[in-house]
Coordinates of C-alpha atoms and ligand atoms in Angstrom, one line a residue:
X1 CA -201.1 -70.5 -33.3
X2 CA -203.6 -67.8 -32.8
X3 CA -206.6 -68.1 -35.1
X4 CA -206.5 -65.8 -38.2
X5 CA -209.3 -62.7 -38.5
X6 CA -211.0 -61.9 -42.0
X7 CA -213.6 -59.7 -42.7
X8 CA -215.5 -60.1 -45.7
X9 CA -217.3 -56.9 -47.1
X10 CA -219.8 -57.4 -49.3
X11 CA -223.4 -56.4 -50.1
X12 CA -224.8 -59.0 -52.8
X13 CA -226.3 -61.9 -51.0
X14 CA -225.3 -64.8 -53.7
X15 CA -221.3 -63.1 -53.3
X16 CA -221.5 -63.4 -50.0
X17 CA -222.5 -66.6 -49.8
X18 CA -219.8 -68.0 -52.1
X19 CA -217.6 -66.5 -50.4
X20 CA -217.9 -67.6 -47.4
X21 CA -218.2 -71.1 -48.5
X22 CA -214.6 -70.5 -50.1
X23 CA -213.3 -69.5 -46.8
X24 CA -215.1 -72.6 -45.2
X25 CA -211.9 -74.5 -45.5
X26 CA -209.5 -72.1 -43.8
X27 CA -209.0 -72.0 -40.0
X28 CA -210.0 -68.3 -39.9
X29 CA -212.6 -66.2 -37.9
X30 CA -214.7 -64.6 -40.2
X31 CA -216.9 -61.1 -39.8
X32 CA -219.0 -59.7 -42.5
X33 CA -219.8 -55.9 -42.9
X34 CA -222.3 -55.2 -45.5
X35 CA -221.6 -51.8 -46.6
X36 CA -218.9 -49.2 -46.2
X37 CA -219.9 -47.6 -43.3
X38 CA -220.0 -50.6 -41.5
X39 CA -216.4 -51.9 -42.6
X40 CA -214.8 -48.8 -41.8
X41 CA -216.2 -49.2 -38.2
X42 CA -215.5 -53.1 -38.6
X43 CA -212.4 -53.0 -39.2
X44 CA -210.9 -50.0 -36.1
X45 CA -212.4 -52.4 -34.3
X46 CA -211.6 -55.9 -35.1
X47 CA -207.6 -54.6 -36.3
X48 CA -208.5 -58.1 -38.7
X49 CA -205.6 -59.6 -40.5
X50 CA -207.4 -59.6 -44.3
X51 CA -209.7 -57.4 -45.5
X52 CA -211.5 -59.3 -48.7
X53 CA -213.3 -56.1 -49.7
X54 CA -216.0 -55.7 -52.5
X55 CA -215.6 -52.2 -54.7
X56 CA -219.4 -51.4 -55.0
X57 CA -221.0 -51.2 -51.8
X58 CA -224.1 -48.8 -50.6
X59 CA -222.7 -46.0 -48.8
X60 CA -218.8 -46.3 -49.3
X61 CA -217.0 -47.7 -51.4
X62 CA -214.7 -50.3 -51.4
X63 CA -212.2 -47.7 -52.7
X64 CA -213.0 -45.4 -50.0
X65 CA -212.7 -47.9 -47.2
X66 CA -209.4 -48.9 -48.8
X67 CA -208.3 -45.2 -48.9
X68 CA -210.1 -44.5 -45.6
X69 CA -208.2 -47.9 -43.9
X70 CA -204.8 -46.6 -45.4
X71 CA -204.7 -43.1 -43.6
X72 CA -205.0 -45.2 -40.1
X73 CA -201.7 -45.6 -38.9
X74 CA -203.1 -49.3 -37.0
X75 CA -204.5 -50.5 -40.7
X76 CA -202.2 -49.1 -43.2
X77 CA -200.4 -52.4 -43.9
X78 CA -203.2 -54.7 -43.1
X79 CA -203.8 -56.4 -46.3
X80 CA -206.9 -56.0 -48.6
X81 CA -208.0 -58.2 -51.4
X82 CA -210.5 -56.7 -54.2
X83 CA -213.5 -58.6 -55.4
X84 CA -215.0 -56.7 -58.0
X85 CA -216.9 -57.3 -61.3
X86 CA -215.8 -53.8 -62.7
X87 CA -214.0 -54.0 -66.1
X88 CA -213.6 -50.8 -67.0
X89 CA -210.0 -49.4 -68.2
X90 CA -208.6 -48.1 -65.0
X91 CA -210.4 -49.7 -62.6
X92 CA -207.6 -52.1 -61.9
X93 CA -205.3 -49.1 -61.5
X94 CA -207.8 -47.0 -59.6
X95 CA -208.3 -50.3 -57.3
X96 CA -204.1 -50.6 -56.5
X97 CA -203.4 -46.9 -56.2
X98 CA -206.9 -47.0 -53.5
X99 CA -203.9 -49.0 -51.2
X100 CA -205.6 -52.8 -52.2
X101 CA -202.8 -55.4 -52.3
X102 CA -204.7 -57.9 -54.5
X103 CA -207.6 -57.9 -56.8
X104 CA -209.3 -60.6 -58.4
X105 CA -212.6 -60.5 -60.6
X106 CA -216.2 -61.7 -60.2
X107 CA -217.7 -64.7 -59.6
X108 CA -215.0 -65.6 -57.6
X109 CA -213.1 -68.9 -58.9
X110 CA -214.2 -70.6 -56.0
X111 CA -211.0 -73.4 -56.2
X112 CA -208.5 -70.5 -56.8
X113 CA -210.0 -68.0 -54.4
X114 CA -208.6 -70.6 -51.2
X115 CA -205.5 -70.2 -51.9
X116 CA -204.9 -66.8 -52.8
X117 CA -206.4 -66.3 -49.3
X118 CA -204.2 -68.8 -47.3
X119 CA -201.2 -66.7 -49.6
X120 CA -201.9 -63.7 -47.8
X121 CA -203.1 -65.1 -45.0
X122 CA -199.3 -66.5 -44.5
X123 CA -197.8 -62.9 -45.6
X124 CA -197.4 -64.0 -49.6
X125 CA -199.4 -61.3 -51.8
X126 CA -199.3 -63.9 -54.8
X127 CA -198.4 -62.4 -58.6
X128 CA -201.7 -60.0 -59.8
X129 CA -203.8 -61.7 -62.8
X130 CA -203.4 -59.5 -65.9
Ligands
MN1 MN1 -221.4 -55.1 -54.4

C-alpha cells in the first residue's frame, strides 16, 4: 500500500511537537508548514491526503487556507482536521462552514488524537465532539 501523506500546519512549537509525536505511531509521511502562506503552497504541491490544520496561524488563517484549499478543484475533498483552542460561540460553526471535516480542541488528547487520524486516514470522518 502506498504510504499515506499528512501535513501538519501549525505555528506553536510545544503543538507541534505533540503533534507529531501523536502521529509517531502511524505509517504516514509527514510535512509541516508553519504558517498559512506556506500551507497553501504546501499543500498544491504535495496533493497530501490529511490536512491537520491549526486555526491561528501568522499570515493566514487556518480558515482561509481551508476556504482557500476548497476553491481548488485538486483539494476540495481532501480532508482537513481543525486543531484549535478557540472557544468562542461560532467558532465551531465558522470552522465547518470554512470546508474543515473535523475539529477537535486544544491540547490535543494525545491517546484520542491517533485514532481519529487513522479514521480519516481510512476514509471514516468519525462523529464531531459536542
Ligand atoms: Mn497557532
Amino acid at each position: 500500500m502506498e504510504k499515506k501523506k499528512v501535513l501538519v500546519v501549525e505555528d506553536n512549537d510545544l503543538n507541534l511537537k505533540l503533534c507529531l509525536l501523536a502521529l509517531r505511531a502511524s505509517d504516514a509521511t509527514i510535512l509541516v508548514a508553519r504558517n498559512g502562506d506556506d500551507a497553501v503552497v504546501q499543500v498544491e504541491r504535495e496533493n497530501p491526503d490529511l490536512v491537520i490544520l491549526d486555526i491561528r496561524l501568522p499570515g493566514r488563517s487556518g480558515i482561509e487556507v481551508a476556504k482557500a484549499m476548497r476553491a481548488m478543484p485538486t483539494l476540495k475533498d481532501v480532508p482537513i482536521l481543525a486543531v484549535t483552542a478557540c472557544a468562542m460561540p461560532g467558532d465551531k460553526e465558522r470552522i465547518l462552514a470554512a470546508g474543515c471535516n473535523y475539529y477537535i480542541p486544544k491540547p490535543i488528547d494525545t491517546r484520542a488524537f491517533p485514532k481519529i487520524v487513522h479514521a480519516i486516514l481510512a476514509g471514516q470522518i468519525p462523529p464531531l465532539p459536542c
